[in-house]
Coordinates of C-alpha atoms in Angstrom, one line a residue:
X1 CA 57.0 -64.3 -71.9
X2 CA 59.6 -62.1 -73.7
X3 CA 60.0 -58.9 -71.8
X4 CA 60.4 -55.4 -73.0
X5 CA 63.5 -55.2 -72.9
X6 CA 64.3 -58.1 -75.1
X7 CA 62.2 -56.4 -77.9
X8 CA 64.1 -53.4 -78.3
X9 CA 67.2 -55.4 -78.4
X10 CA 65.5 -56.8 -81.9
X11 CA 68.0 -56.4 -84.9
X12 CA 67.9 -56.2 -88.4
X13 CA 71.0 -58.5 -90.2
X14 CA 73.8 -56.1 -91.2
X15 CA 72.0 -53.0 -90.1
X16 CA 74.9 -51.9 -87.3
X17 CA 77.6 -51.7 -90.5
X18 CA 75.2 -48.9 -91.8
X19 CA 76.7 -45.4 -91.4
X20 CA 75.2 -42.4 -92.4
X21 CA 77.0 -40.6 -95.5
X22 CA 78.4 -37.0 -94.5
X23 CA 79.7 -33.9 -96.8
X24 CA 82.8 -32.8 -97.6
X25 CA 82.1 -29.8 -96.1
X26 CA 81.0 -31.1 -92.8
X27 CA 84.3 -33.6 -92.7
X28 CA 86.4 -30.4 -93.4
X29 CA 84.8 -28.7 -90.4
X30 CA 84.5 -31.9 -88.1
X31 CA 88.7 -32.4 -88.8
X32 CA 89.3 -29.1 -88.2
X33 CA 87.5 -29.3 -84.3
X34 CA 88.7 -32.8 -83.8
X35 CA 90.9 -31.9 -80.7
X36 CA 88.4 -29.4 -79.2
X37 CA 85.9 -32.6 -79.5
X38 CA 88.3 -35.3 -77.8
X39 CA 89.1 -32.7 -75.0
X40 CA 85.4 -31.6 -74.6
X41 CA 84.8 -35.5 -74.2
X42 CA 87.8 -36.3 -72.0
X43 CA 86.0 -36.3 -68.3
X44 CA 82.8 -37.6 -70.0
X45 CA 82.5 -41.6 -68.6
X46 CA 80.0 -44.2 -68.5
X47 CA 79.2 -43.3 -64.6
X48 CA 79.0 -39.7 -66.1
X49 CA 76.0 -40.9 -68.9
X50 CA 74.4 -43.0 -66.2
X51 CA 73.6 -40.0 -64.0
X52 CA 72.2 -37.9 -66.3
X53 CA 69.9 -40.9 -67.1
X54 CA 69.0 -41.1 -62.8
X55 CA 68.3 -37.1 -63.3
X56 CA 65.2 -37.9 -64.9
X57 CA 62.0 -38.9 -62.9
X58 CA 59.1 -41.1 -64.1
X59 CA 56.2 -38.5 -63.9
X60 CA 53.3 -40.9 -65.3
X61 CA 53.1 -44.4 -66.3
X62 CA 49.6 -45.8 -67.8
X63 CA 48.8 -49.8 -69.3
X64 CA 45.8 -48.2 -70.8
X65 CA 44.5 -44.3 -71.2
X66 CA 41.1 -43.8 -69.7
X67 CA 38.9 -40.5 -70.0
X68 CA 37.2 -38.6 -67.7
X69 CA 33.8 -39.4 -68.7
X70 CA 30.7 -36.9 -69.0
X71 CA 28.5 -36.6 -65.8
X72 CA 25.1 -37.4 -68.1
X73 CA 25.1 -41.0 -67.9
X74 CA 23.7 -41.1 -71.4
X75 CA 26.6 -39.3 -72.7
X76 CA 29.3 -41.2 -70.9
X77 CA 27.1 -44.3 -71.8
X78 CA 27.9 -43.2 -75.6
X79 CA 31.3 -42.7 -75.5
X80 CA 32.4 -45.8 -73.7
X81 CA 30.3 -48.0 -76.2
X82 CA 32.9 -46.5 -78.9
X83 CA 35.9 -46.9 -76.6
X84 CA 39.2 -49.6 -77.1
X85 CA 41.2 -49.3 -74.4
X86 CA 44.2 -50.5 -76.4
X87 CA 43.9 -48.2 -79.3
X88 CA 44.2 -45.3 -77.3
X89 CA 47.9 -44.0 -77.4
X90 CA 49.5 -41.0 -76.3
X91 CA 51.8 -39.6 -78.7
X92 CA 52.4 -36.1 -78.5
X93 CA 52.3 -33.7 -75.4
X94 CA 53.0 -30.0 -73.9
X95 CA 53.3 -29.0 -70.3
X96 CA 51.8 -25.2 -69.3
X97 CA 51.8 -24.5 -65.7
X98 CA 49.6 -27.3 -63.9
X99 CA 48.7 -29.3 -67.0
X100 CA 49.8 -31.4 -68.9
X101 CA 48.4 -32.1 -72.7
X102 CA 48.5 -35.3 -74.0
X103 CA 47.2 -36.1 -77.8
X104 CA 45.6 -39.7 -78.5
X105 CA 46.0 -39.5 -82.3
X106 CA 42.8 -41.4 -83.7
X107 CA 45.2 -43.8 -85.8
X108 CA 42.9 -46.9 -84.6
X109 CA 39.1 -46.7 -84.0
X110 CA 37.9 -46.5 -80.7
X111 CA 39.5 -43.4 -79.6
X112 CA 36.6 -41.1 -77.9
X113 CA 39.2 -37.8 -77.9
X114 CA 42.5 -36.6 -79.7
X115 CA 43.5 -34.5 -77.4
X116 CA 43.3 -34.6 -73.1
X117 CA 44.9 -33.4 -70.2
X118 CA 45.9 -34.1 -66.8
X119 CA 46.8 -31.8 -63.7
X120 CA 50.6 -32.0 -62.9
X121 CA 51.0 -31.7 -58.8
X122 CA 54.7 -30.6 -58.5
X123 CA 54.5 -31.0 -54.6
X124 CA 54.0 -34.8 -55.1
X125 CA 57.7 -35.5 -55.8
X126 CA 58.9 -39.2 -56.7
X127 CA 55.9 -41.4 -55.8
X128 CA 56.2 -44.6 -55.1
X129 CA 54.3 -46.0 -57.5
X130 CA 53.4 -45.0 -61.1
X131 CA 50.2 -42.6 -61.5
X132 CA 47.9 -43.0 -64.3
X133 CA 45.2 -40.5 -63.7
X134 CA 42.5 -40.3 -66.7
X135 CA 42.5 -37.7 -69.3
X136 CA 40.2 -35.0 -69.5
X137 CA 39.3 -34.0 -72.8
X138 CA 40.6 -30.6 -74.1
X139 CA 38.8 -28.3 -74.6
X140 CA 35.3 -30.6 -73.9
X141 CA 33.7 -33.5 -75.1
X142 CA 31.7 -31.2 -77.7
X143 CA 35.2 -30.3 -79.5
X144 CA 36.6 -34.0 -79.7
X145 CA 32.9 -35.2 -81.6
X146 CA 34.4 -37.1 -84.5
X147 CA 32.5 -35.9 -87.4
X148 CA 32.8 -35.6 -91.1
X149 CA 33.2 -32.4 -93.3
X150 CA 34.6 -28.8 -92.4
X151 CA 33.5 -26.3 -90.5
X152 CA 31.5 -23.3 -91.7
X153 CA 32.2 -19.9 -89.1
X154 CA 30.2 -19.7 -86.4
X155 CA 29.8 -23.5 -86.3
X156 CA 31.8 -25.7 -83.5
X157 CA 35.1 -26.3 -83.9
X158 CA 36.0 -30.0 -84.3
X159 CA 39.2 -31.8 -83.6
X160 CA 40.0 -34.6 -85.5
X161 CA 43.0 -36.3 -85.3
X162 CA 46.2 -34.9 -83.0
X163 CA 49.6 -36.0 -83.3
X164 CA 51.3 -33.1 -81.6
X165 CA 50.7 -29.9 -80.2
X166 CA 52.6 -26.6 -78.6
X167 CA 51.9 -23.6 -76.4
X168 CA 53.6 -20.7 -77.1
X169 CA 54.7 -17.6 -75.4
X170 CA 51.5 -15.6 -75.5
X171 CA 49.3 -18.4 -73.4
X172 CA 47.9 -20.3 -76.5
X173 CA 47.9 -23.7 -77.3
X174 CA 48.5 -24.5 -81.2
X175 CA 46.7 -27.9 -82.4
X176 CA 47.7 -29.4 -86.1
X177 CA 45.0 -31.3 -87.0
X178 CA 45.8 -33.9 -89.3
X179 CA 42.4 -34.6 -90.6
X180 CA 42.3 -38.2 -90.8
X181 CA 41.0 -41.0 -88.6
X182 CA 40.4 -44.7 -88.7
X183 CA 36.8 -44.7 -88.9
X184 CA 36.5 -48.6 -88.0
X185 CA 38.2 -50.3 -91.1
X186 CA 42.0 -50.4 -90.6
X187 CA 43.0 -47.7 -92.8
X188 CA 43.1 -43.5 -92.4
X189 CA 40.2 -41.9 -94.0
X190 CA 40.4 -38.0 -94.6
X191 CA 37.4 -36.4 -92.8
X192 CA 38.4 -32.7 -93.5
X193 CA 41.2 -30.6 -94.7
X194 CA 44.2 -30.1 -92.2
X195 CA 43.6 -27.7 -90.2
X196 CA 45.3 -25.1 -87.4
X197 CA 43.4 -24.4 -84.3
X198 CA 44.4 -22.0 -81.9
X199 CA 43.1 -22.0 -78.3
X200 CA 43.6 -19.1 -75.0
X201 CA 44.5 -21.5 -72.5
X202 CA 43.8 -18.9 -69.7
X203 CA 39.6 -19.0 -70.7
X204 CA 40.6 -22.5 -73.3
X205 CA 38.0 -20.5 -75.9
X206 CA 39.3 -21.2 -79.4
X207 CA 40.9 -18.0 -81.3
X208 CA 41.7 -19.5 -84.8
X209 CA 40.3 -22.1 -86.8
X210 CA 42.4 -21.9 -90.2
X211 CA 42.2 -25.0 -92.8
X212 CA 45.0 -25.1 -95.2
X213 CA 45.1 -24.3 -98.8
X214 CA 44.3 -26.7 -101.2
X215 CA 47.6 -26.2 -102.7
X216 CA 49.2 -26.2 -99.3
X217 CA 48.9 -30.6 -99.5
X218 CA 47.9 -33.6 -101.5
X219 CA 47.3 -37.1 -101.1
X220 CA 50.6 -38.5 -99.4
X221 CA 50.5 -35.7 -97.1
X222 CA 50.9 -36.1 -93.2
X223 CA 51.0 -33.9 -90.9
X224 CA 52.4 -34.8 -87.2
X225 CA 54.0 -32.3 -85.9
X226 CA 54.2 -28.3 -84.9
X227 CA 56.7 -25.0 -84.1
X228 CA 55.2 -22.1 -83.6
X229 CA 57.8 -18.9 -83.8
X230 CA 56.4 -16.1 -81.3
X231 CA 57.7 -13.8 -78.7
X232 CA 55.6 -12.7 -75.5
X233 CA 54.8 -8.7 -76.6
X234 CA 54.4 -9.7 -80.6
X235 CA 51.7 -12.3 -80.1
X236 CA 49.6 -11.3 -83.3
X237 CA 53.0 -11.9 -85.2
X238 CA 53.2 -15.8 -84.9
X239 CA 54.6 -18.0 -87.3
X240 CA 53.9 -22.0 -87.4
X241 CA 55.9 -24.4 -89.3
X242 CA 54.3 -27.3 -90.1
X243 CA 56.6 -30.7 -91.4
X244 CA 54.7 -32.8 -93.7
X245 CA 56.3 -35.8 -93.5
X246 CA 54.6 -37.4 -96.4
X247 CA 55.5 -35.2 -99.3
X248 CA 58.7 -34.2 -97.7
X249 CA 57.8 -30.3 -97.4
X250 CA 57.1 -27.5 -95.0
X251 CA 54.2 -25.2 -94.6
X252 CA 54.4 -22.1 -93.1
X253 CA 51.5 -20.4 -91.6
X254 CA 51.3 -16.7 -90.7
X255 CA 49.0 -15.5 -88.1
X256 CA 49.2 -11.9 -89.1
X257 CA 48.0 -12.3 -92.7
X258 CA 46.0 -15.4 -92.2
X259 CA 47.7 -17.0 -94.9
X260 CA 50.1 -20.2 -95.5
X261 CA 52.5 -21.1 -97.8
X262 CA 54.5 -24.8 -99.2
X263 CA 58.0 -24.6 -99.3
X264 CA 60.1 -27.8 -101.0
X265 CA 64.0 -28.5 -100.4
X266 CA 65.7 -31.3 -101.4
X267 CA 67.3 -31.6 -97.0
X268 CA 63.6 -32.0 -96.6
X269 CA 63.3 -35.6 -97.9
X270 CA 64.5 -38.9 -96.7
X271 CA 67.8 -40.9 -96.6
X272 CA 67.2 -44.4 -98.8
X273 CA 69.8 -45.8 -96.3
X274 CA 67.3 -44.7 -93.0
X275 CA 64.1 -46.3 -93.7
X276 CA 64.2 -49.7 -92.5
X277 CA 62.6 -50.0 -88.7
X278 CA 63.0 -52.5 -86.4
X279 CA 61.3 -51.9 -83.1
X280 CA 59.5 -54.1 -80.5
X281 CA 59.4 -57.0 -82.4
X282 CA 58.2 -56.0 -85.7
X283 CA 60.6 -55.1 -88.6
X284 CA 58.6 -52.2 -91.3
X285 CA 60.1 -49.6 -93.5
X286 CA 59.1 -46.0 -94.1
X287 CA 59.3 -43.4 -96.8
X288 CA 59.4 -40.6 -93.7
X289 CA 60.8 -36.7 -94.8
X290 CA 61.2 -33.8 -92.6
X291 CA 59.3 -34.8 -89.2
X292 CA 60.5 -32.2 -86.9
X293 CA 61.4 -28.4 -86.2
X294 CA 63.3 -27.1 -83.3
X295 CA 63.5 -23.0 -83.1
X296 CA 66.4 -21.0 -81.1
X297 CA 65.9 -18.2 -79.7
X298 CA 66.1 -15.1 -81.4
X299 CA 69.5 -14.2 -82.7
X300 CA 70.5 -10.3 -82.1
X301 CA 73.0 -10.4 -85.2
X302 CA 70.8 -12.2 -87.7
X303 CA 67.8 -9.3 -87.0
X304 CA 65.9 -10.7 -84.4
X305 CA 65.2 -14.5 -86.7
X306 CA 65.5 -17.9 -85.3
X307 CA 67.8 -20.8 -86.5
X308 CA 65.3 -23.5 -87.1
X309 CA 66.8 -27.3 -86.9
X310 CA 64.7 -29.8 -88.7
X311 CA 65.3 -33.8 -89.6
X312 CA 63.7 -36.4 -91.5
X313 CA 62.5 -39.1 -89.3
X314 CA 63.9 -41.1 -92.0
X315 CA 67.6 -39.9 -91.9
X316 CA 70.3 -39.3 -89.2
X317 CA 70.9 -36.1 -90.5
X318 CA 70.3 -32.8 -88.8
X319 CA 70.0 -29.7 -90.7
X320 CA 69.5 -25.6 -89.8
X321 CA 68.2 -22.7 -91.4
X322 CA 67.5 -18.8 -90.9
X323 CA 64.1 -18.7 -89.8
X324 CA 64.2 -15.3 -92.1
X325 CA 64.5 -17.4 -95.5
X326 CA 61.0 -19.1 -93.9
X327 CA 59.0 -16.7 -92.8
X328 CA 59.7 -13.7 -95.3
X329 CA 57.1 -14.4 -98.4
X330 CA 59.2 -11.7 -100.2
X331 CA 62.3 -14.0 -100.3
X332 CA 62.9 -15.8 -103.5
X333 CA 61.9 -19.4 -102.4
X334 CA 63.5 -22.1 -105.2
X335 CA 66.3 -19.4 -105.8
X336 CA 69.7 -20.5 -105.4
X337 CA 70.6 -18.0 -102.3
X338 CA 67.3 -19.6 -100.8
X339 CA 68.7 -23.2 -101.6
X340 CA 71.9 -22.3 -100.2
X341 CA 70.9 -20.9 -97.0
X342 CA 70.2 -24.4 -95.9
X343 CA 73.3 -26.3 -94.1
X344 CA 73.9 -29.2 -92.6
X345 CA 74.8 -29.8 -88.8
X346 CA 75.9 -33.4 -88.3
X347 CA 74.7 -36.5 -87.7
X348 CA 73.2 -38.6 -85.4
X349 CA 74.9 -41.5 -86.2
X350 CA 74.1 -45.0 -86.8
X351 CA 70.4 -46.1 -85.8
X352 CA 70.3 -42.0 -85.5
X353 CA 66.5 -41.7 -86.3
X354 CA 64.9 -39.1 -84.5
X355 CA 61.1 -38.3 -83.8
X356 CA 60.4 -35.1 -81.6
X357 CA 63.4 -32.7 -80.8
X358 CA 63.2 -29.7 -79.1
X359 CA 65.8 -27.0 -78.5
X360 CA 66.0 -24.9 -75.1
X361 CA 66.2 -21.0 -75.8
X362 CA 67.9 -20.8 -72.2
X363 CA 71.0 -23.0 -72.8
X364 CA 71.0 -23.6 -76.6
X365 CA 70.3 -27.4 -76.0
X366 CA 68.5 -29.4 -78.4
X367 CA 67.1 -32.4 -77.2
X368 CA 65.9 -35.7 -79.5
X369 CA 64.4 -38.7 -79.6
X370 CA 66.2 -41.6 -81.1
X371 CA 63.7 -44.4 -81.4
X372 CA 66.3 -47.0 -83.0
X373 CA 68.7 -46.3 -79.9
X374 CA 65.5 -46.2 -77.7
X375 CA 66.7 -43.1 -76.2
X376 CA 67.0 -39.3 -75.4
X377 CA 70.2 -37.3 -76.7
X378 CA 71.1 -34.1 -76.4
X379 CA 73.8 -31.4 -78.8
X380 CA 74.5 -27.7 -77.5
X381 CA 73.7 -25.8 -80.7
X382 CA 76.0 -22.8 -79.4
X383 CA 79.0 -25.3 -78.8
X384 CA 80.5 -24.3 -82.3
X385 CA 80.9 -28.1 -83.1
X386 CA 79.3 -30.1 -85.4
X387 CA 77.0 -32.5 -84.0
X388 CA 78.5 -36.2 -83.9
X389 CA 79.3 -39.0 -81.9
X390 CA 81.2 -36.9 -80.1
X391 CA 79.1 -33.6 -79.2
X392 CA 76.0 -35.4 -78.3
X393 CA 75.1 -36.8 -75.1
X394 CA 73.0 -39.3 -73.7
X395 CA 70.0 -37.7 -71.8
X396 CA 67.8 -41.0 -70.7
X397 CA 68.5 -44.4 -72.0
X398 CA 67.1 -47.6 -72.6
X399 CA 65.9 -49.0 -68.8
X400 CA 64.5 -52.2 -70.0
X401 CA 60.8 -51.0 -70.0
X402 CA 60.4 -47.5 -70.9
X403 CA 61.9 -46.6 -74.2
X404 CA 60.0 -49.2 -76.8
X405 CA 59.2 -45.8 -78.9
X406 CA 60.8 -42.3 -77.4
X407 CA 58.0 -39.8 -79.3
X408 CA 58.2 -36.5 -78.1
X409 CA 60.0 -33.7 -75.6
X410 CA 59.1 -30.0 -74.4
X411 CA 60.9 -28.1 -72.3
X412 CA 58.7 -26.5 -69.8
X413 CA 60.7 -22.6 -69.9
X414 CA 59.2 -21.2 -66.7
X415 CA 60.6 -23.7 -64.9
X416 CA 63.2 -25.1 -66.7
X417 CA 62.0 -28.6 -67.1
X418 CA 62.4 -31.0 -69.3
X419 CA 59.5 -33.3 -70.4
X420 CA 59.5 -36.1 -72.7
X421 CA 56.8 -39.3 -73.2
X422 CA 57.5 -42.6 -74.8
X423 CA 55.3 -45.5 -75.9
X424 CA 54.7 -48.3 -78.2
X425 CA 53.6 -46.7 -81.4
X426 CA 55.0 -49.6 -84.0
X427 CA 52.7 -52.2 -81.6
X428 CA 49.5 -50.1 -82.1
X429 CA 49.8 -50.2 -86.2
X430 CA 51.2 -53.7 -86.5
X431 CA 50.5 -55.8 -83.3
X432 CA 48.3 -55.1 -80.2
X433 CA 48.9 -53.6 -77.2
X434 CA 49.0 -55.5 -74.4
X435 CA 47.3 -53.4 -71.6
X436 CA 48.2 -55.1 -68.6
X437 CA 51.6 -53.9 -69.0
X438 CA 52.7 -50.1 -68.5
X439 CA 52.5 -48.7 -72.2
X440 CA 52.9 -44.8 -71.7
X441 CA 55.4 -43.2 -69.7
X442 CA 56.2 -39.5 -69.2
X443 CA 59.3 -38.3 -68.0
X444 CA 60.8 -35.1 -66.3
X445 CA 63.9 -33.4 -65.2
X446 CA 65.3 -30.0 -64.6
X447 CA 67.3 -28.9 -67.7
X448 CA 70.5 -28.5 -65.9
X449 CA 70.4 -31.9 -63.8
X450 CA 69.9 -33.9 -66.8
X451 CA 73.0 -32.1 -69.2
X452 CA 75.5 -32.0 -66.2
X453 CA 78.7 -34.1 -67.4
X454 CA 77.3 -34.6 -71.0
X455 CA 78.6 -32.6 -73.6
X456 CA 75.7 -30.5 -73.7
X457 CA 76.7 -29.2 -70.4
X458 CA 76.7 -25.1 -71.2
X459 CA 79.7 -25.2 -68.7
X460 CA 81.1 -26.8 -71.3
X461 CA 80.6 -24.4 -74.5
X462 CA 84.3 -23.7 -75.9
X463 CA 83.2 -21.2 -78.0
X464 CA 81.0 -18.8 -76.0
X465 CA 78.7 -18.1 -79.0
X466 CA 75.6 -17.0 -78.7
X467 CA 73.8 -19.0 -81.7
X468 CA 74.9 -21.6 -84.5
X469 CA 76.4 -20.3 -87.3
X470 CA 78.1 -21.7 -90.3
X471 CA 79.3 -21.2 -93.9
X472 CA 78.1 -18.2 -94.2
X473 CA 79.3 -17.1 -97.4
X474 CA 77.8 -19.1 -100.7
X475 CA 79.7 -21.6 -101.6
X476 CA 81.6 -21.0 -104.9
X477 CA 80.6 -23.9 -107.2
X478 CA 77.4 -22.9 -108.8
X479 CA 73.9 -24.8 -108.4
X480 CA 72.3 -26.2 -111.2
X481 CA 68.6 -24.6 -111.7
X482 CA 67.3 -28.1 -111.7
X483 CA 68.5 -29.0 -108.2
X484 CA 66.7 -26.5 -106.8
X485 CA 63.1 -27.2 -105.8
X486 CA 60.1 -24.8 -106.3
X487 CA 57.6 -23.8 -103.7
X488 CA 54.5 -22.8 -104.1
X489 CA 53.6 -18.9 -103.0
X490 CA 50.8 -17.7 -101.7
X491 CA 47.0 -18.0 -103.8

């Protein structure tokens, strides 16, 4: 039998030559830095990469997700009748204090609940063998009833389909519900609108139930992914930015006014030369825009606003902008100073296709996912270099079982942890999972252990500066009004 590891190594003819294209800009900047680079790299060895790979610590490891059934035997009776044991994928997940949320996106049938949870026993260091407790549905069995429709007030909340999720400052858990499911024919059906729900994870009662505008999606729209932009003291003043990757925009939802707007930019779509996959065995190509959003924390000389990273999954590319030009419905999206606010940081490189990032506010590290590379890389936002070959480092790499699909990463900020779960996502839609192997792993580290000797290292910052800043004066050349895109405002 052909092991894991010889999957990954799977290439596509000719595909190493690629190289992603850069800007003139970002070459001028990159030249200029060169020597900074090659000194910041110059202790940086193999041995060095290896042992931030041995600072991470397999947490969990399942062959198959189970669920914690309901005590009613008829009940439990129900749900396991509708339950496939290899359809049921963890994709997305969040750590807050002793759990640990895990979303089972309903891309197959036979997946009883989107969204679980398990208890994380931090005195149970390093055991000797993987655990693979079952999930417990979040926040009951009642929420994760797949039904059809949306919901009028008063009437339970539903969850329908959860790719990703994130808790935020203020004790809240923020679901994006995509809204579609495979109801038992191969393909996604849309059962409802997406929708935003909002849950107190201290009594895990639901606060918010908001379904997007009309006007806020359409038919090749896809939403996987979540940021929510909060501080601990402002909590009715959150912010979510939500990537649709399949019409290559971004909506922004304000908590405050209950309302949610589309924003389009041309950074937000994909790279032609990024879209061709080859993982585990199974070559497939995607039309992927802006996938994920990675916040800072708030900048003192930039009024309090975050710099927001974001990527394509379909690109290399990593680009940043003002979190003020987002969230500020007074600001001229479309404009030209709008267009212009948004700048490139680097590249990932060759095979440099990301999933989930994450950036911790403590050290200014953003952390990826390269799923080509079948591995976790990190780039110190406040380093004042561009992010290349050079700046980023190797987090967790390829161990010959683990890293078929790296999906997605949280940093655990009251303890500074690092979490991050991989699977086999490309075998669920094209193959089938083979459950008497270990599918799902989930991984952790303390922040610190697993940048030491990297480049990420904050030891390592030549600058000092507080937050990633570039070009900040408009470039001279003037943009032509048909290169800017239009968003939609609020209806």
């Amino acid at each position: 039998m052909s092991s894991v590891h010889d999957y990954n190594r799977a290439e596509v003819p000719g595909r190493s030559t690629r190289r992603a294209m850069t800007t003139s800009a970002l070459l001028t900047t990159a030249a200029t830095l060169l020597t900074s680079a090659a000194v910041l790299l110059a202790t940086v060895t193999p041995q060095a990469r290896a042992s931030a790979t041995r600072a991470v610590r397999k947490a969990f490891s399942w062959q198959a997700v189970s669920w914690t059934w309901p005590e009613q035997p008829a009940a439990a009776d129900a749900l396991r009748a509708g339950y496939t044991p290899h359809t049921n994928l963890p994709h997305g997940l969040e750590v807050w204090r002793d759990r640990l949320f895990l979303t089972v996106p309903r891309r197959k049938a036979g997946v009883p609940a989107t969204l679980g949870y398990v208890t994380v026993h931090r005195d149970e260091r390093a055991p000797a063998s993987p655990r693979s407790p079952p999930l417990s549905p979040y926040p009951d069995w009642e929420t994760q009833r797949l039904e059809g429709g949306e919901r009028a007030e008063g009437e339970p909340a539903r969850i329908t389909s959860a790719y990703r999720v994130r808790a935020d400052a203020c004790d809240r858990l923020w679901v994006m519900d995509a809204g579609t499911a495979d109801l038992g024919q191969g393909a996604l059906a849309r059962l409802t609108r997406p929708q935003l729900l909002v849950y107190d994870l201290r009594t895990d009662t639901l606060l918010l139930r908001y379904y997007l505008r009309r006007d806020d999606f359409d038919a090749t729209s896809f939403f996987a992914s979540i940021a929510v932009d909060v501080e601990a003291g402002h909590c009715g003043e959150a912010f979510a930015y939500l990537p649709d990757l399949g019409s290559s925009a971004l909506v922004v939802f304000s908590l405050s006014d209950r309302s949610s707007r589309r924003l389009r930019h041309n950074f937000f779509r994909m790279d032609p030369l990024y879209g061709d996959f080859d993982i585990a065995g199974f070559n497939y190509q995607l039309a992927d825009g802006i996938f994920s959003v990675a916040l800072s924390a708030p900048d003192s000389e930039d009024d309090g606003y975050r710099t927001a990273f974001f990527h394509a999954l379909c690109s290399s590319r990593e680009f940043a902008v003002s979190s003020r030009w987002l969230r500020n419905s007074s600001t001229a999206a479309g404009t030209t100073s709008w267009f212009r606010s948004f700048q490139p940081v680097g590249s990932r490189g060759d095979r440099g296709q990301s999933t989930g990032s994450f950036l911790d506010e403590r050290t200014g590290v953003l952390f990826m996912m390269e799923v080509l590379n079948h591995r976790v890389t990190c780039w110190n936002s406040r380093s004042g270099l561009p992010m290349d070959a050079e700046t980023i480092g190797v987090v967790a790499e390829d161990d010959g079982t683990s890293f078929i699909y790296p999906s997605d990463v949280k940093v655990d900020a009251s303890r500074n942890e690092l979490w991050f779960l991989t699977n086999v996502y490309p075998v669920l839609l094209l193959g089938r999972i083979n459950t008497t192997e270990y599918n799902y792993h989930v991984f952790t580290g303390a922040v610190d252990d697993v940048v030491r000797d990297t480049p990420c290292e904050p030891a390592r910052d030549a600058t000092g500066s507080g937050h990633w800043r570039r070009y900040q004066a408009e470039a001279a050349s003037p943009v032509s009004p048909s290169l800017v895109m239009e968003a939609a405002g609020p209806q």
